[in-house]
Amino acid sequence: MEGTRAAILAPVKSKAPQRDRKRRVRGSVRKGGVSQNGTTSPHGERTSVRERGLESSLEVLKPSLLSKELGERVGEKERARGAEVSPEGEEGLGSWDMNSQDEEVAQQEKGKDGTVAGINVECRICGDKASGFHYGVHACEGCKGFFRRTIRMKLEYERCERSCKIQKKSRNKCQYCRFQKCLLLGMSHDAIRYGRMPEAEKRKLVAGLLAGERAPTINPNGSDLKSLAKRPFVIHDMDSLCQAENGLVWKQLINGTPPNKEIGVHVFYRCQCTTVETVRELTEFAKSIPGFVDLFLNDQVTLLKYGVHEAIFAMLPSLMNKDGLLVANGKGFVTREFLRSLRRPFSEIMEPKFEFAVKFNALELDDSDLALFVAAIILCGDRPGLINIMQVEEIQDSILQALDQHLLANHADSKYLFPKLLNKMADLRQLVTENGMLVQKIKKTESETSLHPLLQEIYKDMY
């Protein structure tokens, strides 16, 4: 996961779930799941040598991940920045920068009844209820997420000449006209703004609403439409990969460039670089989840050890479509066909992730949905070696309850989205198990490959 992370894990006000609800949710998560070691999870184990080894070996990394500082409580300033307090005095679910930098505005401007600054505001794109001021326009969560994905993935939709009418119930039928309408009404990544809505703009909005102002009919062929940003550099063979290496800024964890080895080995190295960087970011995210830093240090290490890859594979689809994967902060686009063309076993690394991503992206999650989902993945009470299982399960239950209510509020038309996400947790476990076995196979059969020390510790004794 490269690039800025800017999604806010917004606090969701909810009553404490009842015991039978907790057991039912936990059971549904586990029933379809696959234990990381292929056996029944040994609940209640004491700290093992491998967990202590992971904790100590990572102290050499800067910033360190699961070192002693992981066990320290988050300072008051960090808590004030990363978590909000609900009216009842309970901690919210914190915040995490992941994608959209204007979520703070939506939270500030949203009234108690979900209106913006006390005004009944419709989404300028589809007419649904606006959740805030996103990318320069009052928009609902669905249109905000649609615009963000289109810009980030540099997507181009099949041209439509019909000037389709974009409404709440039909907004997903024509993506081309929907995006053109977003542009026509002024949505732009450059329009991100922090702070409350200016009074002048609020008065203008009220005047427009009173005058019955409505969005104009869009002309897809109009000359006033903004164009997309420059497309990323496409990596489709070894030559284009070498050009990308010379022209793009890649995050590297090892000094200098990787040895001039076979292309499959080279791609394997790049995957490791991205994975290790994301593990670091996920560690900081985990520390912002209320209750995580209150756990035993052993349990924090264990949850990260077994949960980071599931979380990574849940976040990866936001950088993928059916044709390829964004890399280097969106500056490069590696085609799926190129990755398929690598010799086995390297060609098998990314293909299962593409298959998962296509199905996962169909759920159309926004940043706050995904952040809650990732938090629920990390705080999973059936990880091998946990000491205080009940404490972990209670934290996960509160997150799942918040996720359930959040989905009901923001995806009213998708009433089965929550159980679908629970099934995705099981799919992610299977994906991680298969990936771990493939990595071990590559490590044993490919003499030129090496595994980063952090990943060695994570995979140790898991498969």
Coordinates of C-alpha atoms in Angstrom, one line a residue:
M1 CA 0.0 0.0 0.0
E2 CA 1.8 3.0 -1.2
G3 CA 1.0 6.7 -1.0
T4 CA -0.9 8.8 1.4
R5 CA -3.4 7.2 3.7
A6 CA -6.2 9.7 4.6
A7 CA -9.4 7.9 5.5
I8 CA -10.9 8.6 8.9
L9 CA -12.1 5.8 11.1
A10 CA -15.1 7.9 12.2
P11 CA -16.5 7.1 15.7
V12 CA -19.9 5.4 15.4
K13 CA -22.3 5.8 18.3
S14 CA -23.8 2.5 19.3
K15 CA -25.2 0.7 22.3
A16 CA -23.2 -2.2 23.7
P17 CA -24.0 -5.4 21.8
Q18 CA -25.7 -8.1 23.8
R19 CA -24.0 -11.3 24.6
D20 CA -25.8 -13.5 22.2
R21 CA -25.1 -11.0 19.4
K22 CA -21.4 -11.1 20.3
R23 CA -21.3 -14.9 20.2
R24 CA -23.2 -14.9 16.9
V25 CA -20.9 -12.4 15.2
R26 CA -17.7 -14.1 16.5
G27 CA -19.0 -17.4 15.4
S28 CA -19.8 -16.2 11.9
V29 CA -16.3 -14.8 11.5
R30 CA -14.7 -18.0 12.6
K31 CA -16.9 -20.6 11.0
G32 CA -15.7 -20.0 7.5
G33 CA -12.2 -19.1 8.6
V34 CA -9.0 -21.0 8.3
S35 CA -6.6 -21.2 11.2
Q36 CA -3.2 -19.7 10.4
N37 CA -1.3 -22.9 11.3
G38 CA -3.9 -25.2 9.8
T39 CA -4.9 -26.6 13.2
T40 CA -7.3 -25.6 16.0
S41 CA -6.2 -22.3 17.5
P42 CA -4.4 -23.0 20.8
H43 CA -6.3 -20.4 23.0
G44 CA -4.6 -19.4 26.1
E45 CA -1.0 -20.1 25.2
R46 CA 1.7 -18.2 27.1
T47 CA 4.2 -16.0 25.3
S48 CA 6.2 -18.2 23.0
V49 CA 9.8 -17.9 21.9
R50 CA 8.8 -16.9 18.4
E51 CA 6.7 -14.0 19.6
R52 CA 9.5 -12.7 21.8
G53 CA 11.9 -13.2 18.9
L54 CA 9.6 -11.1 16.7
E55 CA 9.5 -8.3 19.2
S56 CA 13.2 -8.1 19.8
S57 CA 14.4 -8.6 16.2
L58 CA 12.3 -5.7 14.9
E59 CA 14.0 -3.2 17.2
V60 CA 16.6 -2.7 14.4
L61 CA 14.0 -1.3 12.1
K62 CA 13.4 2.5 12.0
P63 CA 10.8 3.2 12.8
S64 CA 10.5 0.1 14.9
L65 CA 7.3 -1.8 14.8
L66 CA 6.7 -4.3 17.6
S67 CA 9.5 -3.1 19.8
K68 CA 9.0 -2.0 23.4
E69 CA 7.5 1.3 22.3
L70 CA 4.5 -0.7 21.0
G71 CA 3.6 -1.6 24.6
E72 CA 3.7 2.0 25.7
R73 CA 0.4 3.8 25.9
V74 CA -0.4 6.4 23.2
G75 CA 0.4 9.9 24.6
E76 CA -2.3 12.3 25.4
K77 CA -1.6 14.4 22.2
E78 CA -1.8 11.4 20.0
R79 CA -5.0 10.2 21.6
A80 CA -6.5 13.7 21.1
R81 CA -5.5 13.5 17.5
G82 CA -6.4 9.9 16.8
A83 CA -9.6 9.4 18.8
E84 CA -12.7 11.4 19.6
V85 CA -14.9 11.1 22.7
S86 CA -18.6 10.4 22.2
P87 CA -21.3 12.4 24.1
E88 CA -21.5 9.6 26.6
G89 CA -17.8 9.9 27.4
E90 CA -16.8 6.7 25.6
E91 CA -13.9 6.6 23.2
G92 CA -14.7 6.6 19.6
L93 CA -13.0 4.3 17.1
G94 CA -10.1 6.7 16.4
S95 CA -8.9 7.9 13.0
W96 CA -6.4 6.7 10.4
D97 CA -5.1 8.6 7.4
M98 CA -5.6 6.3 4.4
N99 CA -7.1 7.9 1.3
S100 CA -9.5 10.8 1.3
Q101 CA -8.2 14.0 2.9
D102 CA -11.5 15.8 3.1
E103 CA -13.3 13.4 5.5
E104 CA -12.7 15.8 8.4
V105 CA -14.8 18.4 6.8
A106 CA -17.7 16.0 6.4
Q107 CA -17.5 15.1 10.1
Q108 CA -17.4 18.8 11.2
E109 CA -20.2 19.9 8.9
K110 CA -22.5 17.0 9.5
G111 CA -25.3 17.8 12.0
K112 CA -26.8 15.4 14.5
D113 CA -29.5 14.4 12.0
G114 CA -26.9 13.8 9.3
T115 CA -27.5 17.1 7.5
V116 CA -24.7 19.4 6.6
A117 CA -24.4 22.4 8.9
G118 CA -28.1 22.0 9.8
I119 CA -29.2 22.3 6.1
N120 CA -30.9 19.5 4.2
V121 CA -28.4 19.1 1.4
E122 CA -28.6 16.7 -1.5
C123 CA -25.7 15.1 -3.3
R124 CA -25.0 17.3 -6.4
I125 CA -24.3 14.3 -8.4
C126 CA -27.1 11.8 -7.8
G127 CA -29.5 13.6 -5.4
D128 CA -28.9 11.2 -2.5
K129 CA -28.4 12.6 1.0
A130 CA -25.0 14.5 1.0
S131 CA -22.6 13.4 3.8
G132 CA -20.4 16.5 3.5
F133 CA -18.3 18.7 1.2
H134 CA -16.1 16.2 -0.8
Y135 CA -13.6 17.2 -3.5
G136 CA -15.2 20.6 -3.8
V137 CA -18.8 19.5 -4.0
H138 CA -21.5 18.4 -1.6
A139 CA -21.7 14.7 -2.3
C140 CA -22.9 11.5 -0.8
E141 CA -20.5 8.7 0.4
G142 CA -21.2 6.7 -2.8
C143 CA -20.3 9.5 -5.2
K144 CA -17.3 10.5 -3.1
G145 CA -15.9 7.0 -3.2
F146 CA -16.7 6.6 -6.9
F147 CA -14.8 9.8 -7.8
R148 CA -11.8 8.9 -5.5
R149 CA -11.5 5.4 -7.1
T150 CA -11.7 6.9 -10.6
I151 CA -9.0 9.5 -10.0
R152 CA -6.7 7.2 -8.0
M153 CA -6.9 4.3 -10.5
K154 CA -6.8 6.7 -13.5
L155 CA -9.8 4.8 -14.8
E156 CA -11.3 5.5 -18.2
Y157 CA -14.8 4.5 -18.9
E158 CA -16.4 3.4 -22.2
R159 CA -17.7 6.5 -23.9
C160 CA -21.5 7.1 -23.7
E161 CA -23.4 9.5 -26.0
R162 CA -26.7 9.3 -24.3
S163 CA -26.3 11.9 -21.6
C164 CA -27.6 9.5 -19.0
K165 CA -29.6 11.0 -16.1
I166 CA -27.7 10.3 -12.8
Q167 CA -30.0 9.5 -9.9
K168 CA -29.6 7.6 -6.6
K169 CA -31.1 4.4 -7.9
S170 CA -29.5 4.4 -11.3
R171 CA -26.1 6.0 -10.6
N172 CA -24.2 2.8 -11.0
K173 CA -25.6 2.1 -14.5
C174 CA -23.4 4.5 -16.5
Q175 CA -20.0 5.2 -15.0
Y176 CA -18.9 7.4 -17.9
C177 CA -21.8 9.9 -17.5
R178 CA -21.5 9.7 -13.7
F179 CA -17.9 10.7 -13.8
Q180 CA -18.5 13.4 -16.4
K181 CA -21.1 14.9 -14.1
C182 CA -18.7 14.9 -11.2
L183 CA -16.2 16.9 -13.3
L184 CA -18.9 19.2 -14.7
L185 CA -20.0 20.1 -11.2
G186 CA -16.5 20.9 -10.1
M187 CA -15.3 17.7 -8.3
S188 CA -11.5 17.8 -8.2
H189 CA -8.7 16.3 -6.1
D190 CA -7.3 19.8 -5.9
A191 CA -10.5 21.1 -4.3
I192 CA -9.8 19.3 -1.0
R193 CA -10.2 21.7 1.8
Y194 CA -9.9 21.6 5.6
G195 CA -12.1 23.3 8.1
R196 CA -15.8 24.3 8.2
M197 CA -17.9 25.6 5.4
P198 CA -17.4 29.4 5.0
E199 CA -20.4 31.5 5.9
A200 CA -20.5 33.1 2.5
E201 CA -20.7 29.6 0.8
K202 CA -23.3 28.5 3.3
R203 CA -25.5 31.5 2.5
K204 CA -25.1 30.9 -1.2
L205 CA -26.1 27.3 -0.7
V206 CA -29.2 28.2 1.3
A207 CA -30.2 30.8 -1.4
G208 CA -29.8 28.1 -4.1
L209 CA -31.9 25.6 -2.2
L210 CA -34.6 28.2 -1.6
A211 CA -34.6 29.1 -5.3
G212 CA -35.0 25.4 -6.2
E213 CA -31.6 25.2 -7.8
R214 CA -30.9 21.9 -9.4
A215 CA -27.9 20.4 -11.1
P216 CA -27.7 21.1 -14.9
T217 CA -28.1 18.4 -17.5
I218 CA -24.7 17.2 -18.5
N219 CA -23.3 17.2 -22.0
P220 CA -20.6 14.5 -22.2
N221 CA -19.2 16.2 -25.3
G222 CA -18.9 19.6 -23.7
S223 CA -15.6 21.4 -24.0
D224 CA -15.8 22.7 -20.4
L225 CA -15.2 19.2 -18.9
K226 CA -11.9 18.8 -17.0
S227 CA -9.5 16.1 -18.2
L228 CA -8.0 13.4 -16.0
A229 CA -4.5 13.8 -14.6
K230 CA -1.6 12.3 -16.7
R231 CA -1.9 8.6 -16.8
P232 CA 0.7 6.6 -14.9
F233 CA 3.6 4.9 -16.6
V234 CA 2.5 1.5 -17.8
I235 CA 4.9 -1.4 -16.9
H236 CA 4.2 -4.3 -19.3
D237 CA 7.6 -6.0 -19.8
M238 CA 11.2 -6.0 -18.6
D239 CA 12.1 -2.9 -20.6
S240 CA 9.3 -0.8 -19.3
L241 CA 10.1 -2.1 -15.8
C242 CA 13.7 -0.9 -16.2
Q243 CA 12.5 2.5 -17.4
A244 CA 10.2 2.8 -14.5
E245 CA 13.1 1.9 -12.1
N246 CA 15.1 4.8 -13.5
G247 CA 12.2 7.3 -13.7
L248 CA 10.0 6.6 -10.7
V249 CA 10.5 7.1 -7.0
W250 CA 10.3 3.7 -5.5
K251 CA 10.3 3.1 -1.7
Q252 CA 13.3 0.9 -1.1
L253 CA 14.2 -0.8 2.2
I254 CA 17.6 -1.9 1.1
N255 CA 20.4 0.5 0.2
G256 CA 20.9 0.8 -3.5
T257 CA 19.0 -1.0 -6.2
P258 CA 18.4 -4.7 -6.1
P259 CA 20.9 -7.0 -7.9
N260 CA 20.4 -7.4 -11.6
K261 CA 18.6 -10.8 -11.4
E262 CA 15.9 -12.5 -13.2
I263 CA 12.7 -10.5 -13.6
G264 CA 10.6 -12.8 -11.4
V265 CA 13.1 -12.4 -8.5
H266 CA 13.1 -8.6 -9.1
V267 CA 9.3 -8.5 -8.9
F268 CA 9.4 -10.6 -5.7
Y269 CA 11.8 -8.1 -4.2
R270 CA 9.5 -5.2 -5.0
C271 CA 6.5 -7.0 -3.4
Q272 CA 8.5 -7.4 -0.2
C273 CA 9.4 -3.7 -0.2
T274 CA 5.8 -2.7 -0.4
T275 CA 4.7 -5.3 2.2
V276 CA 7.2 -4.2 4.8
E277 CA 6.4 -0.6 4.4
T278 CA 2.7 -1.4 4.8
V279 CA 3.3 -3.5 7.9
R280 CA 4.9 -0.4 9.5
E281 CA 1.9 1.7 8.6
L282 CA -0.6 -0.9 9.9
T283 CA 1.3 -1.0 13.2
E284 CA 0.7 2.7 13.7
F285 CA -2.9 2.2 12.7
A286 CA -3.3 -0.6 15.3
K287 CA -2.0 1.7 18.0
S288 CA -4.8 4.1 17.2
I289 CA -7.5 1.6 17.8
P290 CA -9.0 2.2 21.3
G291 CA -8.1 -0.7 23.5
F292 CA -5.2 -2.1 21.5
V293 CA -2.4 -0.5 23.5
D294 CA -4.1 -1.7 26.7
L295 CA -3.5 -5.3 25.7
F296 CA -0.5 -7.4 26.9
L297 CA 2.5 -6.7 24.7
N298 CA 2.5 -10.4 23.7
D299 CA -1.1 -10.1 22.4
Q300 CA -0.3 -6.9 20.5
V301 CA 2.6 -8.7 18.8
T302 CA 0.5 -11.8 18.1
L303 CA -2.4 -9.8 16.6
L304 CA 0.0 -8.0 14.2
K305 CA 1.9 -11.2 13.4
Y306 CA -1.2 -13.0 12.3
G307 CA -3.3 -10.1 11.1
V308 CA -1.2 -7.8 9.0
H309 CA -1.3 -9.9 5.8
E310 CA -5.1 -10.2 5.9
A311 CA -5.3 -6.4 6.4
I312 CA -2.8 -5.8 3.5
F313 CA -4.8 -8.0 1.2
A314 CA -8.0 -6.2 2.2
M315 CA -6.5 -2.8 1.4
L316 CA -4.8 -4.0 -1.8
P317 CA -7.9 -3.9 -4.0
S318 CA -8.1 -0.1 -3.7
L319 CA -5.0 0.0 -5.9
M320 CA -6.1 -2.7 -8.3
N321 CA -8.6 -3.2 -11.1
K322 CA -9.0 -6.2 -13.3
D323 CA -6.2 -5.1 -15.6
G324 CA -3.4 -4.1 -13.3
L325 CA -2.0 -2.6 -10.1
L326 CA -0.9 0.9 -9.2
V327 CA 2.7 1.2 -7.8
A328 CA 5.1 4.0 -6.8
N329 CA 2.5 6.3 -5.3
G330 CA 0.3 6.0 -8.4
K331 CA 3.1 6.9 -10.8
G332 CA 3.3 3.4 -12.2
F333 CA 0.8 0.8 -13.4
V334 CA 1.9 -2.8 -13.6
T335 CA -0.3 -4.8 -16.0
R336 CA -1.9 -8.1 -14.9
E337 CA -0.7 -9.7 -18.1
F338 CA 2.9 -8.8 -17.4
L339 CA 2.7 -10.4 -14.0
R340 CA 1.0 -13.5 -15.5
S341 CA 3.9 -13.8 -18.0
L342 CA 6.5 -14.4 -15.3
R343 CA 7.6 -18.0 -14.9
R344 CA 6.2 -20.1 -12.2
P345 CA 6.1 -19.8 -9.2
F346 CA 6.5 -16.0 -9.5
S347 CA 3.5 -15.7 -11.9
E348 CA 1.3 -17.2 -9.0
I349 CA 2.1 -14.4 -6.5
M350 CA -0.4 -11.7 -7.6
E351 CA -3.0 -13.6 -9.6
P352 CA -5.1 -14.7 -6.6
K353 CA -5.0 -11.1 -5.3
F354 CA -6.5 -9.9 -8.6
E355 CA -9.3 -12.5 -8.4
F356 CA -10.1 -11.4 -4.9
A357 CA -9.8 -7.7 -5.7
V358 CA -12.3 -7.8 -8.5
K359 CA -15.0 -9.3 -6.2
F360 CA -14.0 -7.1 -3.3
N361 CA -14.2 -3.9 -5.3
A362 CA -17.7 -4.8 -6.3
L363 CA -18.8 -4.1 -2.7
E364 CA -18.0 -0.4 -3.3
L365 CA -16.7 0.3 0.2
D366 CA -15.6 3.8 1.1
D367 CA -12.6 4.7 3.2
S368 CA -14.4 4.6 6.5
D369 CA -15.9 1.2 5.7
L370 CA -12.5 -0.2 4.9
A371 CA -10.8 1.3 8.0
L372 CA -13.4 -0.3 10.3
F373 CA -13.1 -3.6 8.4
V374 CA -9.3 -3.6 8.7
A375 CA -9.6 -2.8 12.5
A376 CA -11.9 -5.8 12.9
I377 CA -9.4 -8.0 11.0
I378 CA -6.5 -7.0 13.3
L379 CA -8.5 -7.4 16.6
C380 CA -9.4 -11.1 16.0
G381 CA -9.7 -13.2 19.2
D382 CA -8.8 -16.6 17.7
R383 CA -5.2 -15.9 16.9
P384 CA -2.8 -18.6 18.2
G385 CA -0.9 -17.7 21.4
L386 CA -3.2 -14.9 22.7
I387 CA -3.2 -14.5 26.5
N388 CA -6.3 -12.4 27.1
I389 CA -8.7 -13.7 24.5
M390 CA -11.8 -12.2 26.1
Q391 CA -10.4 -8.7 26.1
V392 CA -9.5 -9.0 22.4
E393 CA -12.9 -10.4 21.5
E394 CA -14.7 -7.5 23.3
I395 CA -12.7 -4.9 21.3
Q396 CA -13.5 -6.7 18.1
D397 CA -17.2 -7.0 19.0
S398 CA -17.4 -3.2 19.5
I399 CA -15.7 -2.7 16.1
L400 CA -18.0 -5.2 14.3
Q401 CA -21.1 -3.5 15.9
A402 CA -19.8 -0.1 14.7
L403 CA -19.2 -1.5 11.2
D404 CA -22.6 -3.0 11.1
Q405 CA -24.3 0.2 12.0
H406 CA -22.0 2.3 9.8
L407 CA -22.9 0.1 6.7
L408 CA -26.6 0.4 7.5
A409 CA -26.3 4.1 7.6
N410 CA -24.2 4.6 4.5
H411 CA -25.2 1.7 2.3
A412 CA -29.0 1.5 2.9
D413 CA -29.5 -0.2 -0.4
S414 CA -27.1 -3.0 0.4
K415 CA -28.6 -4.7 3.5
Y416 CA -26.5 -7.8 3.1
L417 CA -23.2 -6.0 2.9
F418 CA -22.3 -6.8 6.5
P419 CA -22.6 -10.6 6.2
K420 CA -20.8 -10.4 2.9
L421 CA -17.9 -8.7 4.6
L422 CA -17.8 -11.4 7.3
N423 CA -17.5 -13.9 4.5
K424 CA -14.6 -11.9 3.1
M425 CA -12.8 -12.3 6.4
A426 CA -12.8 -16.1 5.7
D427 CA -11.7 -15.5 2.1
L428 CA -8.8 -13.4 3.3
R429 CA -7.6 -16.1 5.7
Q430 CA -7.6 -18.6 2.9
L431 CA -5.7 -16.1 0.6
V432 CA -3.1 -15.5 3.3
T433 CA -2.6 -19.2 3.9
E434 CA -2.1 -19.8 0.2
N435 CA 0.3 -16.8 -0.1
G436 CA 2.3 -18.0 2.9
M437 CA 2.8 -21.5 1.5
L438 CA 3.8 -20.0 -1.9
V439 CA 6.4 -17.7 -0.2
Q440 CA 7.8 -20.7 1.7
K441 CA 8.0 -22.6 -1.6
I442 CA 9.8 -19.7 -3.3
K443 CA 12.2 -19.4 -0.4
K444 CA 13.1 -23.2 -0.6
T445 CA 13.2 -23.6 -4.4
E446 CA 14.6 -20.3 -5.7
S447 CA 18.2 -19.9 -4.6
E448 CA 18.5 -16.3 -5.7
T449 CA 15.6 -15.1 -3.6
S450 CA 15.8 -13.9 0.0
L451 CA 13.1 -12.9 2.5
H452 CA 13.2 -9.7 4.4
P453 CA 14.0 -10.3 8.1
L454 CA 10.7 -8.8 9.2
L455 CA 8.7 -11.1 6.9
Q456 CA 10.8 -14.1 8.1
E457 CA 9.7 -13.4 11.6
I458 CA 6.0 -13.0 10.6
Y459 CA 6.0 -16.3 8.6
K460 CA 8.0 -18.2 11.1
D461 CA 6.1 -21.3 12.4
M462 CA 2.9 -20.2 10.8
Y463 CA 2.7 -22.8 8.0

